[in-house]
PDB file of C-alpha atoms in Angstrom:
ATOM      1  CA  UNK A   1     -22.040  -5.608   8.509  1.00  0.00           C
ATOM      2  CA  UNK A   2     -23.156  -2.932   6.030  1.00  0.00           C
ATOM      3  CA  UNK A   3     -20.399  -0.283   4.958  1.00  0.00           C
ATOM      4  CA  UNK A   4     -21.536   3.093   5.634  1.00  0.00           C
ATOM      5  CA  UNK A   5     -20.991   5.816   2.547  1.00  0.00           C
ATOM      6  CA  UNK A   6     -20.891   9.528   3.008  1.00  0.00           C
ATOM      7  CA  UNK A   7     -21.911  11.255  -0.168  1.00  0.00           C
ATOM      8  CA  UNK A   8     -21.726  15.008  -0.335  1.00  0.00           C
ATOM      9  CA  UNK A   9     -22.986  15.129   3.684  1.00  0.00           C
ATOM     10  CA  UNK A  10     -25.438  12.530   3.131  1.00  0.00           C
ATOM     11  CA  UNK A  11     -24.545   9.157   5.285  1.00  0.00           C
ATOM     12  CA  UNK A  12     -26.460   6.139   4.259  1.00  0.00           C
ATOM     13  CA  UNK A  13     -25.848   2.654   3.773  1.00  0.00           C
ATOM     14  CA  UNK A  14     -24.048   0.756   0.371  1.00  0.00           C
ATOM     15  CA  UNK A  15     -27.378  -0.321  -0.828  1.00  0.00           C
ATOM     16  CA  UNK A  16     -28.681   2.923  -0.892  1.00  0.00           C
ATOM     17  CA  UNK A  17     -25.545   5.626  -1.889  1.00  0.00           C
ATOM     18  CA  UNK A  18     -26.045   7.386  -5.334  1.00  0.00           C
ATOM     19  CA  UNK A  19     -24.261   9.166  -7.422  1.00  0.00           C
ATOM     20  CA  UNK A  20     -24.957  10.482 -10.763  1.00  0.00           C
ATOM     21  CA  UNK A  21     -23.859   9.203 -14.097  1.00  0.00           C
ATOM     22  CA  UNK A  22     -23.536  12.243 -15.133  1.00  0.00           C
ATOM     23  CA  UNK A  23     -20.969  12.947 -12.213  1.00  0.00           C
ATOM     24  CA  UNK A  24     -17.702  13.568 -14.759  1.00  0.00           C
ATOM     25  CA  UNK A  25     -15.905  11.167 -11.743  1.00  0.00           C
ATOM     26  CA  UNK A  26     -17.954   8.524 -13.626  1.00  0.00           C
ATOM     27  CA  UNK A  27     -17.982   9.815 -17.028  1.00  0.00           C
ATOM     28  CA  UNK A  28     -14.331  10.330 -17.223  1.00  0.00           C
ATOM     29  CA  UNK A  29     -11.875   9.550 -14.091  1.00  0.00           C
ATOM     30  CA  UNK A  30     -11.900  12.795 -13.119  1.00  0.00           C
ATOM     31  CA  UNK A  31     -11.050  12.605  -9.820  1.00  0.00           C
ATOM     32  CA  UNK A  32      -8.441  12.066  -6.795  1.00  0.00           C
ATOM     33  CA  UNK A  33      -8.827   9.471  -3.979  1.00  0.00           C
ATOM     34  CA  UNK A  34      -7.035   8.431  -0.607  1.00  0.00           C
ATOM     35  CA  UNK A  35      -7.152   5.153   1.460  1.00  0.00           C
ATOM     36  CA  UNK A  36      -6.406   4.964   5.078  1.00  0.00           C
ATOM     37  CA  UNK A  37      -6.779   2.312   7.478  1.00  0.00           C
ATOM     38  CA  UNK A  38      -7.618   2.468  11.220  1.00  0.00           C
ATOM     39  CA  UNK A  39      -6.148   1.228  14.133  1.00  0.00           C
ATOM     40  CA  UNK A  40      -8.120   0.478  17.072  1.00  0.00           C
ATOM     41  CA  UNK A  41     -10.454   3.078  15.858  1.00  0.00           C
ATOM     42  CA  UNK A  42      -7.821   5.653  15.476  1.00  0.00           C
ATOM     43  CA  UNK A  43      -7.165   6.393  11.323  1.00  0.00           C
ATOM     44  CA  UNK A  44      -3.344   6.471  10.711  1.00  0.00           C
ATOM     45  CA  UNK A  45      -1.340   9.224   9.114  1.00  0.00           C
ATOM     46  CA  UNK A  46      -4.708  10.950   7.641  1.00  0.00           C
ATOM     47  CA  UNK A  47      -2.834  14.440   7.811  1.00  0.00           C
ATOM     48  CA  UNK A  48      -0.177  12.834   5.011  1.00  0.00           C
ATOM     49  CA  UNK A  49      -2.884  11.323   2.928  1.00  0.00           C
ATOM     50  CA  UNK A  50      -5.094  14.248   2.985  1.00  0.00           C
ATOM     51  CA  UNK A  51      -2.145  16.653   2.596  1.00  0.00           C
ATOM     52  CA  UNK A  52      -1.656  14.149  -0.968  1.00  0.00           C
ATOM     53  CA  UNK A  53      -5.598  14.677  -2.185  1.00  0.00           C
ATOM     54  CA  UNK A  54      -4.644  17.801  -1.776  1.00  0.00           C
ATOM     55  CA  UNK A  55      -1.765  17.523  -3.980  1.00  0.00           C
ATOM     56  CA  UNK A  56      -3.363  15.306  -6.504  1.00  0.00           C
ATOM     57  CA  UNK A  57      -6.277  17.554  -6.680  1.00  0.00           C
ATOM     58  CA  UNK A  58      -4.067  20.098  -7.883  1.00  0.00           C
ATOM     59  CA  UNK A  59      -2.812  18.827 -11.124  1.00  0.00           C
ATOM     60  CA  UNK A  60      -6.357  18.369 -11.879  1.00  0.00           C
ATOM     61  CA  UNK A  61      -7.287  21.984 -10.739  1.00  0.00           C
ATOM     62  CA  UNK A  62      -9.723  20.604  -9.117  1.00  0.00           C
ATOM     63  CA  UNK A  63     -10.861  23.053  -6.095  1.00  0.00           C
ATOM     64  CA  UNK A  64     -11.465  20.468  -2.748  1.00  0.00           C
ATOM     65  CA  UNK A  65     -14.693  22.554  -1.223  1.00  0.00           C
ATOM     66  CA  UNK A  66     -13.456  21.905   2.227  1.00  0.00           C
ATOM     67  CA  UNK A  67     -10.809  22.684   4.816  1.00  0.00           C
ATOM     68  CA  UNK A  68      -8.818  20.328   6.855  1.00  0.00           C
ATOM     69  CA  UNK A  69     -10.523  20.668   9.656  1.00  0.00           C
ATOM     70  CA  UNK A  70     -14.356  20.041   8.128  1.00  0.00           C
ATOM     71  CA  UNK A  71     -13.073  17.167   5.962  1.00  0.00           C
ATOM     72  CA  UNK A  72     -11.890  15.734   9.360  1.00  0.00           C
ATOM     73  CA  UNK A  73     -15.154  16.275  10.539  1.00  0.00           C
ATOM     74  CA  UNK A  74     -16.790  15.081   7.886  1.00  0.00           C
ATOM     75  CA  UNK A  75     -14.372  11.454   8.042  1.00  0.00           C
ATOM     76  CA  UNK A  76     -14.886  11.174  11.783  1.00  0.00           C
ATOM     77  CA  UNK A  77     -18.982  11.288  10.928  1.00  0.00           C
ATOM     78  CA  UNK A  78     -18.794   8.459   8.569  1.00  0.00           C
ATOM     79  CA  UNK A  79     -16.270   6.343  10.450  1.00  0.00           C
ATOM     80  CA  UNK A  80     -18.891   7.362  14.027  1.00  0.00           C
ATOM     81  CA  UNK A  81     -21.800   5.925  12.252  1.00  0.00           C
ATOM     82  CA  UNK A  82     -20.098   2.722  10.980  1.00  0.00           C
ATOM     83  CA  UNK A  83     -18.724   2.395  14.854  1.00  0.00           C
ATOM     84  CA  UNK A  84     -22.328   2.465  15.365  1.00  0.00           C
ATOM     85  CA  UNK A  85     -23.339  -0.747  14.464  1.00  0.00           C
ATOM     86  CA  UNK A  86     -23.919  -3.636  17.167  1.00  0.00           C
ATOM     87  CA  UNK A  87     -21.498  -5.411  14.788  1.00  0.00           C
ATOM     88  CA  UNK A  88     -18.631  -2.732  13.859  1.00  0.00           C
ATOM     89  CA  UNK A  89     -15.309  -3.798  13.947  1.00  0.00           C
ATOM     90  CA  UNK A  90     -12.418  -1.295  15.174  1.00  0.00           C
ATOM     91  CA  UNK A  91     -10.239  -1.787  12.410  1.00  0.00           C
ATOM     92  CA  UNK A  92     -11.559   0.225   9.358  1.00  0.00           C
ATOM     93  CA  UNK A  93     -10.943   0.547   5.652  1.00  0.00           C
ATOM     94  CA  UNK A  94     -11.386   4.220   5.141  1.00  0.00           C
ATOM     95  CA  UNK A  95     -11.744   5.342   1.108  1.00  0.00           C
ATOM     96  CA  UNK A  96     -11.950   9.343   0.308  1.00  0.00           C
ATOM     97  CA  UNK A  97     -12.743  10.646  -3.206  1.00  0.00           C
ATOM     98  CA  UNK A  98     -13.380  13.799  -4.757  1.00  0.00           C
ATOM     99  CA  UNK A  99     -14.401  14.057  -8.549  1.00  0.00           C
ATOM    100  CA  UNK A 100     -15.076  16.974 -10.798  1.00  0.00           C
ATOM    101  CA  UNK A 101     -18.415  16.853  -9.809  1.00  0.00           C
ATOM    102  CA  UNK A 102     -21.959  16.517 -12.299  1.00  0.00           C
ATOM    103  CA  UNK A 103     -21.987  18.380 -15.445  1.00  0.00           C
ATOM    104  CA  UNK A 104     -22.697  18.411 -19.520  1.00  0.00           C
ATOM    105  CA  UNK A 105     -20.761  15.985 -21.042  1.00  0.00           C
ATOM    106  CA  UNK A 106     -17.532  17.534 -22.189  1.00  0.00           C
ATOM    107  CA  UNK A 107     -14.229  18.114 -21.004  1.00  0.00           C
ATOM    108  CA  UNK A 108     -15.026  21.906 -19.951  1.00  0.00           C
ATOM    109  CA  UNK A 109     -14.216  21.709 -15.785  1.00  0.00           C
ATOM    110  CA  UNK A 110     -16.597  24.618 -15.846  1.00  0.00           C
ATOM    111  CA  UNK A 111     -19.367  22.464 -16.790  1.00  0.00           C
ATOM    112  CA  UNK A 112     -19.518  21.309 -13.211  1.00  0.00           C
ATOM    113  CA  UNK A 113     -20.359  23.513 -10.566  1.00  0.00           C
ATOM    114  CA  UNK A 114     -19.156  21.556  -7.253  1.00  0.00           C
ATOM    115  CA  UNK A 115     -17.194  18.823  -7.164  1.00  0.00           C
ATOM    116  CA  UNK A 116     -18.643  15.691  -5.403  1.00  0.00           C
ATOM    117  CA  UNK A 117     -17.497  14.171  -2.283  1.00  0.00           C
ATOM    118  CA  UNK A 118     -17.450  10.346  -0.943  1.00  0.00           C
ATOM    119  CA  UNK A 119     -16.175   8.730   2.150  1.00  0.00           C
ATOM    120  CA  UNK A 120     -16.598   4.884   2.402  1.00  0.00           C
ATOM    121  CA  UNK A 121     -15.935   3.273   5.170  1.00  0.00           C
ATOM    122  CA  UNK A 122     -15.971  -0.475   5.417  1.00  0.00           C
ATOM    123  CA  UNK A 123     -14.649  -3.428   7.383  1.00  0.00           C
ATOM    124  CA  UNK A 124     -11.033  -3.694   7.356  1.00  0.00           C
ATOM    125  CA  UNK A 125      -9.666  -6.841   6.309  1.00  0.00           C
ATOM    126  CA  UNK A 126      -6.287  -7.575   7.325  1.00  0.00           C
ATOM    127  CA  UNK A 127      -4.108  -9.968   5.596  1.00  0.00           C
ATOM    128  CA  UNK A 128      -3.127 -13.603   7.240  1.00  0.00           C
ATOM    129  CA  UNK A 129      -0.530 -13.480   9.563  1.00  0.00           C
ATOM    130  CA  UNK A 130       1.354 -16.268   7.375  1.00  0.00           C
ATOM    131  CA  UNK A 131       1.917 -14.000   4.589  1.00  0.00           C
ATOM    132  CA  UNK A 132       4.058 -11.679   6.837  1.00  0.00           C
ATOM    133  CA  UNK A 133       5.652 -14.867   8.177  1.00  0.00           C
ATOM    134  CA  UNK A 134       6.107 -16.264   4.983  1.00  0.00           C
ATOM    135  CA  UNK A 135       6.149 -13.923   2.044  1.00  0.00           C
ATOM    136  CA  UNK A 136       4.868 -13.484  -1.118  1.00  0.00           C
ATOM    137  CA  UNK A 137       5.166 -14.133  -4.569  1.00  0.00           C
ATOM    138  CA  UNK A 138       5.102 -11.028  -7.629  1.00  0.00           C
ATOM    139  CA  UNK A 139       5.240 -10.862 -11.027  1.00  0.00           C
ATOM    140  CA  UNK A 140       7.037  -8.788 -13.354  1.00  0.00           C
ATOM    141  CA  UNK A 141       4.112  -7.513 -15.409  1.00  0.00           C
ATOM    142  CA  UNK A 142       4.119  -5.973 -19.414  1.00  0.00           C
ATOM    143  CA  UNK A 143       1.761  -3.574 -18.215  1.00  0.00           C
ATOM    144  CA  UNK A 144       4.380  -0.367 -18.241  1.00  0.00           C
ATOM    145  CA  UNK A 145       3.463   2.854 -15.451  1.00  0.00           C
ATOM    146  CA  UNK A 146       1.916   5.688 -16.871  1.00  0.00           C
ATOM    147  CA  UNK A 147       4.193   7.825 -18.767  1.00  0.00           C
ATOM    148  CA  UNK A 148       4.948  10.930 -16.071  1.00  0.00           C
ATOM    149  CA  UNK A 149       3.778  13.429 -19.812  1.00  0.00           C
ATOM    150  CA  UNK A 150       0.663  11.326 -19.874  1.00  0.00           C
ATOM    151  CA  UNK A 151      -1.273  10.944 -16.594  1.00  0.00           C
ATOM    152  CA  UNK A 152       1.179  11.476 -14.220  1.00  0.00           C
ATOM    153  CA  UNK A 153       1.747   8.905 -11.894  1.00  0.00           C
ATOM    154  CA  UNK A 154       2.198  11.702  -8.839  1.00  0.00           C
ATOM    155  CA  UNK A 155      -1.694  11.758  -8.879  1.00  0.00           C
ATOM    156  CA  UNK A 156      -3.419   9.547  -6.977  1.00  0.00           C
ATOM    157  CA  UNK A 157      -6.241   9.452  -9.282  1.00  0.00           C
ATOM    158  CA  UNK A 158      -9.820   7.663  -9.864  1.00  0.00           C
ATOM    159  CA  UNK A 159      -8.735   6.646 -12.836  1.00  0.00           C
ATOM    160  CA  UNK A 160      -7.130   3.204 -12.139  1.00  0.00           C
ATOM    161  CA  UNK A 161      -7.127   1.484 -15.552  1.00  0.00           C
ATOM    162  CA  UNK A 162      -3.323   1.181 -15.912  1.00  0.00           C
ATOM    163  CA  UNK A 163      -3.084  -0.573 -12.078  1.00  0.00           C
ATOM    164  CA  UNK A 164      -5.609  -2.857 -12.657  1.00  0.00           C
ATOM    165  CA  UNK A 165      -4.990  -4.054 -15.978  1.00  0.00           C
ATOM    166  CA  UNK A 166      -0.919  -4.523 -14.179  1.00  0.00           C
ATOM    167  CA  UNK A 167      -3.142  -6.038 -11.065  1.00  0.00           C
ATOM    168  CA  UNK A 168      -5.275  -8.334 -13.637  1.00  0.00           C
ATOM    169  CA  UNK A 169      -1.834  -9.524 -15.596  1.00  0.00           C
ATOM    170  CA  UNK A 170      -0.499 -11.194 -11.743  1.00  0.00           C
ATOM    171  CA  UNK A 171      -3.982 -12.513 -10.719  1.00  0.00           C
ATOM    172  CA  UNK A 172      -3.861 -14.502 -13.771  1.00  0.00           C
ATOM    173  CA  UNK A 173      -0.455 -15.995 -13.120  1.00  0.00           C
ATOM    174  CA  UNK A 174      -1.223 -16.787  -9.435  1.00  0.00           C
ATOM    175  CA  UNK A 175       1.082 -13.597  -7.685  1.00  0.00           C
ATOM    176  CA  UNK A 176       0.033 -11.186  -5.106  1.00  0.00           C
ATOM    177  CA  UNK A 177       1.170  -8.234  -6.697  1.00  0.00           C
ATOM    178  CA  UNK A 178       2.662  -6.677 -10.002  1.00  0.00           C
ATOM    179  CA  UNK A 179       5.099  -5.455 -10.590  1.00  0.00           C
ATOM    180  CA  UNK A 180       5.334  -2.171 -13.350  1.00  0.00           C
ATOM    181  CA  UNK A 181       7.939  -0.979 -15.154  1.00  0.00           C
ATOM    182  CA  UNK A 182       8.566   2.948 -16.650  1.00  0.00           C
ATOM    183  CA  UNK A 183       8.977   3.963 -20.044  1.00  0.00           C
ATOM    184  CA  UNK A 184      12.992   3.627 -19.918  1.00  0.00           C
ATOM    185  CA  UNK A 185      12.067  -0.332 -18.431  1.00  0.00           C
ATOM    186  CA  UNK A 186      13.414   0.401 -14.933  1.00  0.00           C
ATOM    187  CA  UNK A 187      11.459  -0.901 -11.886  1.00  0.00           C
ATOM    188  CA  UNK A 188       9.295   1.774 -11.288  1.00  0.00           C
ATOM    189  CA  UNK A 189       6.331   0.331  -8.718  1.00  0.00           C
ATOM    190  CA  UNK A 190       3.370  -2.476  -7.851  1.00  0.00           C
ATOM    191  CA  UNK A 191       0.039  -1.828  -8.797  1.00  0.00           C
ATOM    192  CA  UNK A 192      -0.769  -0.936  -5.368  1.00  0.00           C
ATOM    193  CA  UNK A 193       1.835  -0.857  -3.579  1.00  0.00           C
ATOM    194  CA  UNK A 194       6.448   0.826  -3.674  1.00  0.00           C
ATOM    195  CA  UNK A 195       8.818  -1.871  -4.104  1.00  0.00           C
ATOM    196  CA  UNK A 196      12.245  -1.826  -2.264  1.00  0.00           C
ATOM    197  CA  UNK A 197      15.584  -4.587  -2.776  1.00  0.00           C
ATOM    198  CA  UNK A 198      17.749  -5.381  -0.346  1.00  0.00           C
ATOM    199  CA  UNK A 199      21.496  -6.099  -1.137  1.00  0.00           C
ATOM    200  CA  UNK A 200      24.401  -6.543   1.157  1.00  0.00           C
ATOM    201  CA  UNK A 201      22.216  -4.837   3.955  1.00  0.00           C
ATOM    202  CA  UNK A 202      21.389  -1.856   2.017  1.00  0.00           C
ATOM    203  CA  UNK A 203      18.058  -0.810   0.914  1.00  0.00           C
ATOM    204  CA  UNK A 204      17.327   0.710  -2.458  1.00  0.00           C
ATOM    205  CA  UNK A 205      13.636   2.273  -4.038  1.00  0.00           C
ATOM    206  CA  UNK A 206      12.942   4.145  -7.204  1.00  0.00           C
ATOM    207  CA  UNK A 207      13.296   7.627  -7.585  1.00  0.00           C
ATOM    208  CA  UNK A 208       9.951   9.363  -7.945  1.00  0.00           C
ATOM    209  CA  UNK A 209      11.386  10.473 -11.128  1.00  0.00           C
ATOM    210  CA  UNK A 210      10.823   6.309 -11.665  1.00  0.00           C
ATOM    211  CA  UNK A 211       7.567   7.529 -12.360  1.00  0.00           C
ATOM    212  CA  UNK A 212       5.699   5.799  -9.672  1.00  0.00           C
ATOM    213  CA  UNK A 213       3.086   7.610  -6.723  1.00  0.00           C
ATOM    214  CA  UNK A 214       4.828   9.413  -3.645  1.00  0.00           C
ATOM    215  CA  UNK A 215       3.634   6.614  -1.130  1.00  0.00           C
ATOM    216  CA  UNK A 216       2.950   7.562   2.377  1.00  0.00           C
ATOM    217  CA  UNK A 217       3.687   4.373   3.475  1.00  0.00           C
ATOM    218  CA  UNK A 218       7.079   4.407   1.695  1.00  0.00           C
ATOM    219  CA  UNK A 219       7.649   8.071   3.340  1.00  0.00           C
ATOM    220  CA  UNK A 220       6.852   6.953   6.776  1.00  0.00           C
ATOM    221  CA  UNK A 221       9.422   3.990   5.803  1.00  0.00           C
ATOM    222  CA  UNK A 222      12.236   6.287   4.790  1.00  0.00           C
ATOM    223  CA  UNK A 223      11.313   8.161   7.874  1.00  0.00           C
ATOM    224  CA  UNK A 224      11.978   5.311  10.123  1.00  0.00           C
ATOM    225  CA  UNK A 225      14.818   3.266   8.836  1.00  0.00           C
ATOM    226  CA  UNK A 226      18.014   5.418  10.991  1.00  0.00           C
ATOM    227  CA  UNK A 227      16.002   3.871  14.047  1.00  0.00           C
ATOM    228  CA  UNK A 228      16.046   0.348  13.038  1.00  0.00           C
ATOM    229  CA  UNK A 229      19.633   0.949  11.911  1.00  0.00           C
ATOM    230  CA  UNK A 230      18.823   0.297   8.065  1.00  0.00           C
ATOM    231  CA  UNK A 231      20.329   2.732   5.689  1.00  0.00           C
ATOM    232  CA  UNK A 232      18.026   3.424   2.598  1.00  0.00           C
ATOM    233  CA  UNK A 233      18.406   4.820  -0.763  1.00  0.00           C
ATOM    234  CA  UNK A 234      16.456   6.193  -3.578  1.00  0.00           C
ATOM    235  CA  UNK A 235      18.281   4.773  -6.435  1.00  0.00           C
ATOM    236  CA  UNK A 236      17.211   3.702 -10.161  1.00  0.00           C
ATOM    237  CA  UNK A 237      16.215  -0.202  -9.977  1.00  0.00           C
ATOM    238  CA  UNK A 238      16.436  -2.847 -12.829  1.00  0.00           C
ATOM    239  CA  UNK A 239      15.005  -6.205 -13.418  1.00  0.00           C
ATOM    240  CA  UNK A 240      18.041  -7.551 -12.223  1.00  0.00           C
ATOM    241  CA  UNK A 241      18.453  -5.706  -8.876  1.00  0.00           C
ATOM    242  CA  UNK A 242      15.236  -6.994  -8.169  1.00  0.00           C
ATOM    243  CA  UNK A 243      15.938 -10.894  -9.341  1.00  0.00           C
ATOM    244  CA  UNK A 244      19.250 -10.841  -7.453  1.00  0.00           C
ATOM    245  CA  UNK A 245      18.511  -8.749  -4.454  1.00  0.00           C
ATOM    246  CA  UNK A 246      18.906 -10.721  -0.922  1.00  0.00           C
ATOM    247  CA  UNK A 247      15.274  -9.444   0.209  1.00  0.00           C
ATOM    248  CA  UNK A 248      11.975  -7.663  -1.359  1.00  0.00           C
ATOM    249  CA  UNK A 249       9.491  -6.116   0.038  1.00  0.00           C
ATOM    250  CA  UNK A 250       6.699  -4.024  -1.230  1.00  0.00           C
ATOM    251  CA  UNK A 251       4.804  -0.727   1.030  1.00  0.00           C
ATOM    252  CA  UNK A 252       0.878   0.665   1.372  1.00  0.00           C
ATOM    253  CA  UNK A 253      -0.866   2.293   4.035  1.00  0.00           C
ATOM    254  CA  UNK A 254      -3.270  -1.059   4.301  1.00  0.00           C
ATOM    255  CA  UNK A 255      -0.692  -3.991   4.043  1.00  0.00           C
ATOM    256  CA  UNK A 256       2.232  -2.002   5.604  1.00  0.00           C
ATOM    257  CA  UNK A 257       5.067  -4.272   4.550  1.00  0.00           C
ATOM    258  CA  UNK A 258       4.816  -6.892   3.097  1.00  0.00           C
ATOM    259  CA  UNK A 259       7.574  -9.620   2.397  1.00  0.00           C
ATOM    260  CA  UNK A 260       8.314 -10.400  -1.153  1.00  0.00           C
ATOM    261  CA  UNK A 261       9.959 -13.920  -1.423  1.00  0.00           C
ATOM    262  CA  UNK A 262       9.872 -14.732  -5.246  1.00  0.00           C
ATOM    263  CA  UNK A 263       9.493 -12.587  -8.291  1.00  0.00           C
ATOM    264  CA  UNK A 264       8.104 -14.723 -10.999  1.00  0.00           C
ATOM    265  CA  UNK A 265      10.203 -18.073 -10.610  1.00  0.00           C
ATOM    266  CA  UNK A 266      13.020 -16.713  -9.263  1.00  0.00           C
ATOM    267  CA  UNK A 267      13.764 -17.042  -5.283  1.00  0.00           C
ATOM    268  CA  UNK A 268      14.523 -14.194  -3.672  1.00  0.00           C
ATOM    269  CA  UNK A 269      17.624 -14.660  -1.484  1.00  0.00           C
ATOM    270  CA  UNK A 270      16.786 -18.306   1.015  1.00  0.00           C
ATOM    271  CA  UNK A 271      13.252 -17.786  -0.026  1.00  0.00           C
ATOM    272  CA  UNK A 272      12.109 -16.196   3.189  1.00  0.00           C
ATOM    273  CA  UNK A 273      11.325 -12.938   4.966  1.00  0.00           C
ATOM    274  CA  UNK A 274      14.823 -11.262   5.460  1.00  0.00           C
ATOM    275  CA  UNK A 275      16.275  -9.650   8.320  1.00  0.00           C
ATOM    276  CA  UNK A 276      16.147  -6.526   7.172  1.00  0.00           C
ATOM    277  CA  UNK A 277      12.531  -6.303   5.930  1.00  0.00           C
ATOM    278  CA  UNK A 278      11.830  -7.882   9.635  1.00  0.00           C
ATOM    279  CA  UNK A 279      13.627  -5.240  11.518  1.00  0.00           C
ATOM    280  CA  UNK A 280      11.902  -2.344   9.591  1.00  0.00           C
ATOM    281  CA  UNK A 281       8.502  -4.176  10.119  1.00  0.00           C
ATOM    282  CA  UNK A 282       9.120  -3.879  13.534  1.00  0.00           C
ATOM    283  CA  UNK A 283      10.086  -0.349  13.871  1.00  0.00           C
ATOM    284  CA  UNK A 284       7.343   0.294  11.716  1.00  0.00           C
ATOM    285  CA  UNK A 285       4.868  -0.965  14.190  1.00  0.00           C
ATOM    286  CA  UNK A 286       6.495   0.460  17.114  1.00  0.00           C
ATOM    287  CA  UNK A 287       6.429   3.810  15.486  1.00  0.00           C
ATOM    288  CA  UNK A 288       2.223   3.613  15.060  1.00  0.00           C
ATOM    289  CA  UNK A 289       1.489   2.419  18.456  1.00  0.00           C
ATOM    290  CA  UNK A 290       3.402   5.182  19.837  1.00  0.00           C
ATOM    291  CA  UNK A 291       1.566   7.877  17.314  1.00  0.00           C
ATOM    292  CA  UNK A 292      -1.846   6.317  18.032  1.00  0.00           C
ATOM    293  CA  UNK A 293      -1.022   6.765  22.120  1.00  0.00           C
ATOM    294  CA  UNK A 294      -0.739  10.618  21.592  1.00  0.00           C
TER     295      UNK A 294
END
């Protein structure tokens, strides 16, 4: 099944989407991007993620050339024609980006006159139901987050060099995900995904002051924890909160949570998913099938 690619209007399929080199998105990161998944067709919290390119674009002063409601147009387009197909499956994978756009080749934003816009949408691939059953394994990665006076780590940017080099570092030692530290070597966040501890019942996540990307998964999270009676904090995390917590469990819009059952070599708590993580799981699909009835 061919993913279908929106570029500036233009649907076609992945063999045949183009984009310039000379597109500063390629020339120099200079762009934002969001991810959303679908759900029997129906994207999930795409007001928070687009309300977040909006955001990102920002620090870049980078103009979006659309409202809200035409970029929902435009999404509903690409995700209509990859329905489409005798073969489409309802569940989605759902990438946005906007980039500075094509221009000389210099820093100078006014070098490009309009910014370029690309929606991908391909088959979503959801993970085995074992590894929500079962749990993961992370590593504690070198790789440290981007320093907040650097490229901030608030922007959800194109420019992904610093998560996948932390990525890279756990493939090679057999983990699912990495985990990053900040500048001051707290906990600050995976390479795709917010990391939370649980001790004596209570949850605790970094700060955004951590340095680490305002997840709206992790939102939605904090949102619905007084329903599944967990109490959650936003509290500065070391390595050894994290080695001694009772549970772990990392957040993103695609994976939702995910179970995190040893860091490294160390066991977290018995070694399996914990009650808590299991509880907010649970709330946290109750609370998207009612949204997605609406």
């Amino acid at each position: 099944m061919a993913a279908i690619i929106n570029v500036n209007g233009r649907i076609t399929t992945d063999q045949d989407a183009v984009v310039s080199v000379l597109d500063h998105g390629f020339l120099y990161g200079e762009g934002v991007y969001e991810v959303v998944r679908t759900y029997g067709r129906k994207p999930f919290l795409f007001d928070r993620h687009l309300d977040r390119l909006r955001r990102s674009a920002a620090f870049l002063s980078l103009a979006l050339p659309f409202t809200d409601v035409e970029f929902e147009a435009r999404v509903r387009q690409t995700t209509d024609a990859f329905f489409a197909q005798p073969d489409a499956t309802d569940d989605v994978y759902v990438r946005f980006m906007v980039t500075r756009g094509v221009g000389e080749m210099n820093y100078n934003p006014a070098a490009c006159l309009s910014p370029t816009v690309v929606v991908i949408a391909k088959p979503f691939t959801a993970l085995a139901p074992e590894v929500y059953a079962q749990g993961v394994r992370a590593a504690l990665v070198p790789v440290l987050r981007n320093h907040p006076g650097s490229v901030s780590p608030m922007i959800k940017s194109n420019n992904l060099l610093n998560n996948a080099l932390a990525a890279q570092e756990a493939y090679r030692r057999g983990a699912f995900e990495g985990i990053m530290r900040n500048y001051r070597n707290e906990i600050s966040e995976g390479s795709i995904s917010n990391i939370f501890v649980v001790k004596g019942g209570i949850v605790s996540t970094p700060p955004l002051d951590a340095g680490l990307l305002a997840g709206i998964t992790r939102a939605f999270v904090l949102e619905i924890a007084p329903a599944a009676a967990v109490t959650i904090r936003e509290t500065t995390i070391h390595d050894s909160d994290l080695l001694d917590a009772d549970e772990c469990f990392l957040t993103s819009s695609t994976q939702e949570i995910v179970p995190i059952v040893k860091v490294d070599d160390r066991v977290i708590g018995d070694g399996r998913p914990g009650r808590v993580t299991r509880q907010l799981h649970a709330q946290y699909q109750r609370r998207l099938r009612e949204m997605l009835s609406v």
